[in-house]
Coordinates of C-alpha atoms and ligand atoms in Angstrom, one line a residue:
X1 CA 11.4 -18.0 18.0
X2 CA 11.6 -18.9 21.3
X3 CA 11.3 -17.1 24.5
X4 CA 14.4 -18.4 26.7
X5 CA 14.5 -17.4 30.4
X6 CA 16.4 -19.7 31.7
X7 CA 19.8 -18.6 31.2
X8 CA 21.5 -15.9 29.5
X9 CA 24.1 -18.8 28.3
X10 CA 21.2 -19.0 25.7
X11 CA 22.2 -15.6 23.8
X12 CA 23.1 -16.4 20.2
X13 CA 26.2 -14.2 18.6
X14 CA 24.9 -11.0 16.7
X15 CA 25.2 -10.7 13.2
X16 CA 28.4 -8.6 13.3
X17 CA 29.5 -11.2 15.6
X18 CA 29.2 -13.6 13.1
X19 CA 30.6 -11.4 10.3
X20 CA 34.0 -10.7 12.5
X21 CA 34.5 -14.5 13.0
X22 CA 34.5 -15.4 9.5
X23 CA 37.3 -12.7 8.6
X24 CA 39.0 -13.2 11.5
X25 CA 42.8 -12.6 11.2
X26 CA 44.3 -16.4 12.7
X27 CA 47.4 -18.0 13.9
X28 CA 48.8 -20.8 15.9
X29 CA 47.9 -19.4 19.2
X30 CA 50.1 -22.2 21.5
X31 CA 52.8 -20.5 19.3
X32 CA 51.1 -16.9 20.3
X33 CA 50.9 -16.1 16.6
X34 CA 46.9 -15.0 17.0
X35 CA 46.7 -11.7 16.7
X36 CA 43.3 -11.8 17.0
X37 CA 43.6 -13.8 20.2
X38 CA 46.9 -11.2 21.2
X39 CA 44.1 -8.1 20.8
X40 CA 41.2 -9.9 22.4
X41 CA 43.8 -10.4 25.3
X42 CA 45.1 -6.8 25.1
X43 CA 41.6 -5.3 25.6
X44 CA 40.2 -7.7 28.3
X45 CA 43.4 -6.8 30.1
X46 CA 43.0 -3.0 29.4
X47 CA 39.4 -2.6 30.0
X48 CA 40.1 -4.7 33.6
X49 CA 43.3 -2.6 34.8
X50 CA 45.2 -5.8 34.9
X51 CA 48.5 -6.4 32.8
X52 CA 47.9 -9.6 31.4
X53 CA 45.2 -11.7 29.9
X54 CA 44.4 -15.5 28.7
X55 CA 41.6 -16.2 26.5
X56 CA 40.4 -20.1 27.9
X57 CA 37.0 -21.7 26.7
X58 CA 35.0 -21.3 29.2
X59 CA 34.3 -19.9 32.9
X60 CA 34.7 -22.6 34.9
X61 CA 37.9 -23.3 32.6
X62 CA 39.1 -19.8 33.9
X63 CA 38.0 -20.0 37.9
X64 CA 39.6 -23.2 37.9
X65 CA 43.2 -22.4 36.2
X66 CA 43.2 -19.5 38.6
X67 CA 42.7 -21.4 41.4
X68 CA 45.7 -24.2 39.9
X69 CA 47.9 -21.3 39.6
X70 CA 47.4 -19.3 42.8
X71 CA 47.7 -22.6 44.8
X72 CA 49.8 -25.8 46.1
X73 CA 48.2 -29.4 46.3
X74 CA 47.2 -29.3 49.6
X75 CA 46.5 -25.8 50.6
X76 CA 43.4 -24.5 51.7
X77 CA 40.7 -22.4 50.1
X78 CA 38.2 -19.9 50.9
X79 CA 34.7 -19.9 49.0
X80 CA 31.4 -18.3 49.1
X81 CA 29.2 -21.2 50.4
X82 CA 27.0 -20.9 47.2
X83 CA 29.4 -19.6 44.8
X84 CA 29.9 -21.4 41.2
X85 CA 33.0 -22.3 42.4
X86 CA 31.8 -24.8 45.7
X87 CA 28.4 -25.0 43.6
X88 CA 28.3 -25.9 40.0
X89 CA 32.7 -26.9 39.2
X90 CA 32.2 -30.5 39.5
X91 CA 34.7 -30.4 42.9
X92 CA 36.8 -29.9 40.2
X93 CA 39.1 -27.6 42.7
X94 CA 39.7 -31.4 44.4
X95 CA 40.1 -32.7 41.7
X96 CA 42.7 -30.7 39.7
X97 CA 44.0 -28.5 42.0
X98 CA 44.0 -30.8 44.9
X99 CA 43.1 -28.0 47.1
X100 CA 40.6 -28.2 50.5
X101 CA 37.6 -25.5 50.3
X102 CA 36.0 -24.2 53.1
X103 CA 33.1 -21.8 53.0
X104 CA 32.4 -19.3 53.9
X105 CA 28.7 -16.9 54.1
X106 CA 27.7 -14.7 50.6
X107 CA 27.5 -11.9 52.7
X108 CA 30.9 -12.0 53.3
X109 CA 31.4 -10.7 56.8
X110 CA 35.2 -9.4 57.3
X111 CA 35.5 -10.3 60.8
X112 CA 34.0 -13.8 59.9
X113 CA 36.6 -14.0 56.9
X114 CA 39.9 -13.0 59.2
X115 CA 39.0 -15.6 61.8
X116 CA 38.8 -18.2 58.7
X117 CA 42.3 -17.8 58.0
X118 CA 44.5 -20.4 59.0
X119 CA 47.9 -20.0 61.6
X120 CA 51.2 -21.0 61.2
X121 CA 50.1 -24.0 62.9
X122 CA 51.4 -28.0 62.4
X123 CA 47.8 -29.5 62.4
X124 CA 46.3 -26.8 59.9
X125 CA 46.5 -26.5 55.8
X126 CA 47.4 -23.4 54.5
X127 CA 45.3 -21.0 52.7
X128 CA 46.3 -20.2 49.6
X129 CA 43.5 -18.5 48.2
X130 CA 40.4 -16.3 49.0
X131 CA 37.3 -16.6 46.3
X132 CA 34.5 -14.1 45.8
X133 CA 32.3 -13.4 43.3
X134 CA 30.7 -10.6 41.5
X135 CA 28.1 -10.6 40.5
X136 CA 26.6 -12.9 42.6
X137 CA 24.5 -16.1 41.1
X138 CA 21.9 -15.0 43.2
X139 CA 21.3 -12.1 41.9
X140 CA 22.9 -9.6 44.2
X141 CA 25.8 -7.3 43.8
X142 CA 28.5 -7.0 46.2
X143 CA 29.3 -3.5 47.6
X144 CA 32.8 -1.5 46.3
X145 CA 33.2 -0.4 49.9
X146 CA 33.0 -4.7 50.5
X147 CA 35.5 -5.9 48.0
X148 CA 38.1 -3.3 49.5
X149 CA 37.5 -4.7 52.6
X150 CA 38.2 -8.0 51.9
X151 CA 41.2 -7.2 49.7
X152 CA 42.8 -5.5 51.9
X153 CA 42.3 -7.8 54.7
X154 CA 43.8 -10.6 52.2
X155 CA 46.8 -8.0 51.5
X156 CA 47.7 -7.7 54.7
X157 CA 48.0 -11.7 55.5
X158 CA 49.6 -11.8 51.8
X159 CA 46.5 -14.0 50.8
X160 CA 45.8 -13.7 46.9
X161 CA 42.4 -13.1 46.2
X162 CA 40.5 -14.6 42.7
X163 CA 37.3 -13.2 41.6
X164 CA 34.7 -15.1 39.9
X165 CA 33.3 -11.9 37.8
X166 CA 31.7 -14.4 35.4
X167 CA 29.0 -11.3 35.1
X168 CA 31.5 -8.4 36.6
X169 CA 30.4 -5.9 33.7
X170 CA 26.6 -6.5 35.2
X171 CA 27.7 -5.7 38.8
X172 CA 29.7 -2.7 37.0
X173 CA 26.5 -1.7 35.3
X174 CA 24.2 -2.0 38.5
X175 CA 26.9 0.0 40.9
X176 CA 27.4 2.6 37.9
X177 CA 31.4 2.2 38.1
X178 CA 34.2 0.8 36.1
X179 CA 34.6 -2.9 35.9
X180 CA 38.3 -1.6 36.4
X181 CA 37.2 -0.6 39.9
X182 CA 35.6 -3.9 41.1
X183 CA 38.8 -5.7 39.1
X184 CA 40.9 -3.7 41.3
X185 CA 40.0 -5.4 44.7
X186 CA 41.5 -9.1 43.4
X187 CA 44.4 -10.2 41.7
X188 CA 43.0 -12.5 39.2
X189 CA 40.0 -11.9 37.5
X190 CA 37.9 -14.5 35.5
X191 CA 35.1 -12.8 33.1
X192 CA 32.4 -14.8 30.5
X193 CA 32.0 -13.6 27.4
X194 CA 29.5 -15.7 26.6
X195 CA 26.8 -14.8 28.9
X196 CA 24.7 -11.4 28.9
X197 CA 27.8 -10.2 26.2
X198 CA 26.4 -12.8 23.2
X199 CA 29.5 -14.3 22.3
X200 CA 29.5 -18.1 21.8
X201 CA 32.0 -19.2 23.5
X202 CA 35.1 -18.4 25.8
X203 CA 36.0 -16.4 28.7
X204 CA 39.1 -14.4 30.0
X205 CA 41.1 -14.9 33.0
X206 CA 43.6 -11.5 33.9
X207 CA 46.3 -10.9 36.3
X208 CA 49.9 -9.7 36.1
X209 CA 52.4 -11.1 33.8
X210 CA 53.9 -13.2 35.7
X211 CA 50.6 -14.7 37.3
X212 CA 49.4 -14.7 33.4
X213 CA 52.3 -16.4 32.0
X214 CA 52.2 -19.4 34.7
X215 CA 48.6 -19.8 34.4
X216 CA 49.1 -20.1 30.3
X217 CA 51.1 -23.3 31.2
X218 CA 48.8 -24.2 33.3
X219 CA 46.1 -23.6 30.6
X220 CA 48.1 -26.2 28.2
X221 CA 48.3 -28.5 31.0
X222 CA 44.1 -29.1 31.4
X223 CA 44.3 -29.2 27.5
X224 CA 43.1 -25.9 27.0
X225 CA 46.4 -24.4 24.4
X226 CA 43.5 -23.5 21.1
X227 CA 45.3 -23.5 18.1
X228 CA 43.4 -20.6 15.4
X229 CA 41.1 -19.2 18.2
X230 CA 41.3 -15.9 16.7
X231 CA 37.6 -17.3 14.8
X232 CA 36.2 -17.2 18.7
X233 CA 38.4 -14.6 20.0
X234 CA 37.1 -12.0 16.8
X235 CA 33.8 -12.5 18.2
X236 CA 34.7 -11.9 21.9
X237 CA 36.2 -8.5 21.0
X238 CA 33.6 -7.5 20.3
X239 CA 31.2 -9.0 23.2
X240 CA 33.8 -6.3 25.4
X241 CA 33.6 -3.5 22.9
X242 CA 29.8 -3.3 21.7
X243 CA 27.6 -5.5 24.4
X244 CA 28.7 -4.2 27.9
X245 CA 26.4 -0.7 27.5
X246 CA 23.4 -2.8 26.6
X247 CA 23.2 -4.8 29.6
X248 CA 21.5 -2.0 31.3
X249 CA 18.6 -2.9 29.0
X250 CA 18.7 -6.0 30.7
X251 CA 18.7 -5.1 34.2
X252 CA 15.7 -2.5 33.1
X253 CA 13.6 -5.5 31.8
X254 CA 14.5 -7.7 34.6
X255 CA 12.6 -5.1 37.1
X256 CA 10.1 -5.0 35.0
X257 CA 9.4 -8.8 34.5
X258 CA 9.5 -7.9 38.1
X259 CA 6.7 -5.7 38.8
X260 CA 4.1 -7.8 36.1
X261 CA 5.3 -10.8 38.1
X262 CA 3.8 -8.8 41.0
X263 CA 0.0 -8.5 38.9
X264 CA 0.0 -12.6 39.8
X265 CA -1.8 -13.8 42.8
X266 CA 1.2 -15.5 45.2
X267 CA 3.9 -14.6 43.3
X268 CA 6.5 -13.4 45.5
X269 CA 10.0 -11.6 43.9
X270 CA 13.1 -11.2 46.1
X271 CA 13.2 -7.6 45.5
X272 CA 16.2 -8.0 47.9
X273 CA 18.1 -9.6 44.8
X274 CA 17.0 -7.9 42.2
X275 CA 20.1 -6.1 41.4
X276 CA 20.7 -7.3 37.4
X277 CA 19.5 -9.6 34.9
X278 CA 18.1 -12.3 37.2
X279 CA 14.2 -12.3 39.0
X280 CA 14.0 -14.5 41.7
X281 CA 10.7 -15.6 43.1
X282 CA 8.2 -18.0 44.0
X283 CA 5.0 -18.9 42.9
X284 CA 2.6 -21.6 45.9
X285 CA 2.2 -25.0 44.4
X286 CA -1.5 -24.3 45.3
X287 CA -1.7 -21.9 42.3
X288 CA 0.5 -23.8 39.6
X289 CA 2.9 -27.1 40.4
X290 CA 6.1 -26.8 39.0
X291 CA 5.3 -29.3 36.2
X292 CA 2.4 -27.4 34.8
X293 CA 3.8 -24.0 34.9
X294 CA 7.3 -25.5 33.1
X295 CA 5.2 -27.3 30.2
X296 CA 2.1 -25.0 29.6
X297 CA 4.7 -22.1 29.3
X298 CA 6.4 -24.2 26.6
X299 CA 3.7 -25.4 24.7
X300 CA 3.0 -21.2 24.3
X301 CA 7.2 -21.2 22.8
X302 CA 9.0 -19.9 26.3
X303 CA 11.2 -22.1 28.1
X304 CA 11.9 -21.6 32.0
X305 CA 13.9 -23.8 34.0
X306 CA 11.8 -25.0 37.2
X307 CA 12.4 -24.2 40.8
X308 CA 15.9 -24.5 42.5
X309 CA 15.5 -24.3 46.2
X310 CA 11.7 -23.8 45.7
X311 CA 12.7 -20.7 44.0
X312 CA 12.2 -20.0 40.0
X313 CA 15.0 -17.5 38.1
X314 CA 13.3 -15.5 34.7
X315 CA 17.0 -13.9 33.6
X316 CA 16.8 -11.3 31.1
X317 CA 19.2 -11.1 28.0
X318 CA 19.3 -10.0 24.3
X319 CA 17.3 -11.9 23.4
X320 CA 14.4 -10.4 25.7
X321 CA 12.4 -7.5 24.9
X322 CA 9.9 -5.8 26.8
X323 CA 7.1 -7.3 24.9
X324 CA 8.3 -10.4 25.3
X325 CA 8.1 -10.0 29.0
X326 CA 4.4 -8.7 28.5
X327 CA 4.2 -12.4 26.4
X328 CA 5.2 -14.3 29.2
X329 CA 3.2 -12.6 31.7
X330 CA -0.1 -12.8 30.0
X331 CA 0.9 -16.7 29.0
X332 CA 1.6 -17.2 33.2
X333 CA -2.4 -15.4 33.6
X334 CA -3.4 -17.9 30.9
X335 CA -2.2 -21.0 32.1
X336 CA -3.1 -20.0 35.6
X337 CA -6.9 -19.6 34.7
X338 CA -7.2 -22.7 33.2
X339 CA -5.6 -24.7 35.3
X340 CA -7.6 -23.9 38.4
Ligands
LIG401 C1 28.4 -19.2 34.4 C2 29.3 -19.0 35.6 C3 30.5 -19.5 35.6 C4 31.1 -20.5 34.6 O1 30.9 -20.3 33.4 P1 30.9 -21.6 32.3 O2 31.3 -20.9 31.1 O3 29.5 -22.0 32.3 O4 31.8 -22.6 32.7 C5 31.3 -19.2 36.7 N1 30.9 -18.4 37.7 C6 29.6 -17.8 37.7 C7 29.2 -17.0 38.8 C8 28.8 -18.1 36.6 O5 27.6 -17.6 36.6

């Protein structure tokens, strides 16, 4: 078995994951006759505080039929300047929504933010949609005390605001609240269920009903109406019912991958960022190149990904134990030593 730090995209569905998506109650869900689909829908909507939900296949699926459906061809939007959204969507919000995006910092400064907004002016687009994310990619959470901020700021120049909470039940996790709470400061909500929560596939976009039932037309228009997606939705159900509580197993073994990264010579965390299942750090090229670290780690059965930025990410998941961690560490020491 492998040891996989590079993502926690890697986490395989549990058993009773599998179980549920072989008994899975189906229907034709374009006709809405899923009722596994309908409940999956019911409790990502529930367990948000939003009235609706839409089950779509993935997460850049659900940022990006948020952002079709808030917006006109045309307008302007405002993104984090690394969020997934700018980032790692293809420019898909160009592409499909025909929509400008302008960034703006991570640490979303309000002040900054307010003067970003466009006037009733003939030489300026329109914005039609604020951004933010939470948890961020870089492995930070954003403040409550924040998000309120910014919502009501967007409020109060009738500015919708989409969330990217791709990993919203890790921020809810780290800042001990609801994910009700942090759901609260946007009106659209996208959330993965097929990250640190183990399911295979699919995320869930929420909103109101009205926002809900434009964006499922929307949904059929990039090709995303699933016929019997009950077999995925089953195992999504429970992803929000049994793997949200766990995750603080994850944040605990991220810290301590953490402080045994520490025990090697030049390795420098971002304590700074170390808020859930993500270590950031670097290690000098003088001690291990990139190259030697990647394939002497996976010749000893763990796969990293190598430096973004000059930076490496270990993220913690399921499939990451403790002992695991103490694995990696003393394989780092290992290759390390002989290399030099
Ligand atoms: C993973 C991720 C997404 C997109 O998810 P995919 O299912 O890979 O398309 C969106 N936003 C953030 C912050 C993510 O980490």
């Amino acid at each position: 078995m492998w040891i996989d730090l590079r993502s926690d995209t890697v986490t395989q569905p549990t058993d009773e994951m599998r179980q549920a998506m072989a008994s899975a109650e189906v229907g034709d869900d374009v006709y809405g006759d899923d009722p596994t689909v309908n409940r999956l829908e019911e409790i990502a909507a529930d367990l948000l505080g939003k009235e609706s939900a839409l089950f779509v296949p993935s997460g850049t699926f659900g940022n990006q039929l948020a952002i079709m459906t808030h917006t006109h061809s045309g307008d302007e939007i405002l993104v984090g300047e690394d969020s997934h959204i700018l980032m790692h969507e293809v420019g898909a919000a160009a592409k499909l929504s025909g929509v400008q995006t302008r960034s703006f910092p991570m640490d979303i400064a309000t002040d900054k933010l307010k003067k970003m907004i466009r006037d009733d002016d003939i030489h300026v687009p329109r914005t039609g949609l604020i951004c933010v994310e939470n948890a961020l990619s870089d492995g930070r959470v954003i403040p409550l005390s924040t998000m309120k901020t910014v919502y009501a700021l967007a409020k109060k120049q009738s500015i919708p605001i989409h969330l990217d909470g791709a990993r919203i039940f890790n921020a809810a996790v780290s800042l001990d609240i609801m994910a009700s709470e942090i759901a609260s400061c946007a009106d659209s909500v996208n959330v993965c269920l097929s990250k640190g929560l183990c399911a295979p596939i699919g995320s869930v976009l929420v909103g109101t009903c009205d926002f809900i039932a434009k964006a499922r037309k929307n949904r059929k228009l990039m090709g995303g109406g699933l016929r019997q997606a009950g077999i995925l939705a089953a195992a999504g159900i429970i992803a929000l019912n049994e793997m949200v509580t766990r995750l603080t197993d994850d944040h605990k073994n991220a810290r301590y991958l953490a402080d045994r990264l520490e025990e090697i010579e030049s390795c420098r965390v971002y304590r700074d960022r170390l808020d859930i299942n993500m270590v950031f750090f670097t290690l000098s090229e003088s001690v291990i190149s990139d190259s030697a670290l990647i394939s002497g780690l996976h010749e000893a059965g763990i796969k990293i990904s190598g430096k973004e930025d000059g930076e490496y990410r270990f993220v913690t998941h399921c499939g990451v134990s403790a002992e695991n961690i103490d694995t990696v560490i003393q394989a780092m020491k290992n290759i390390i030593a002989n290399h030099s």
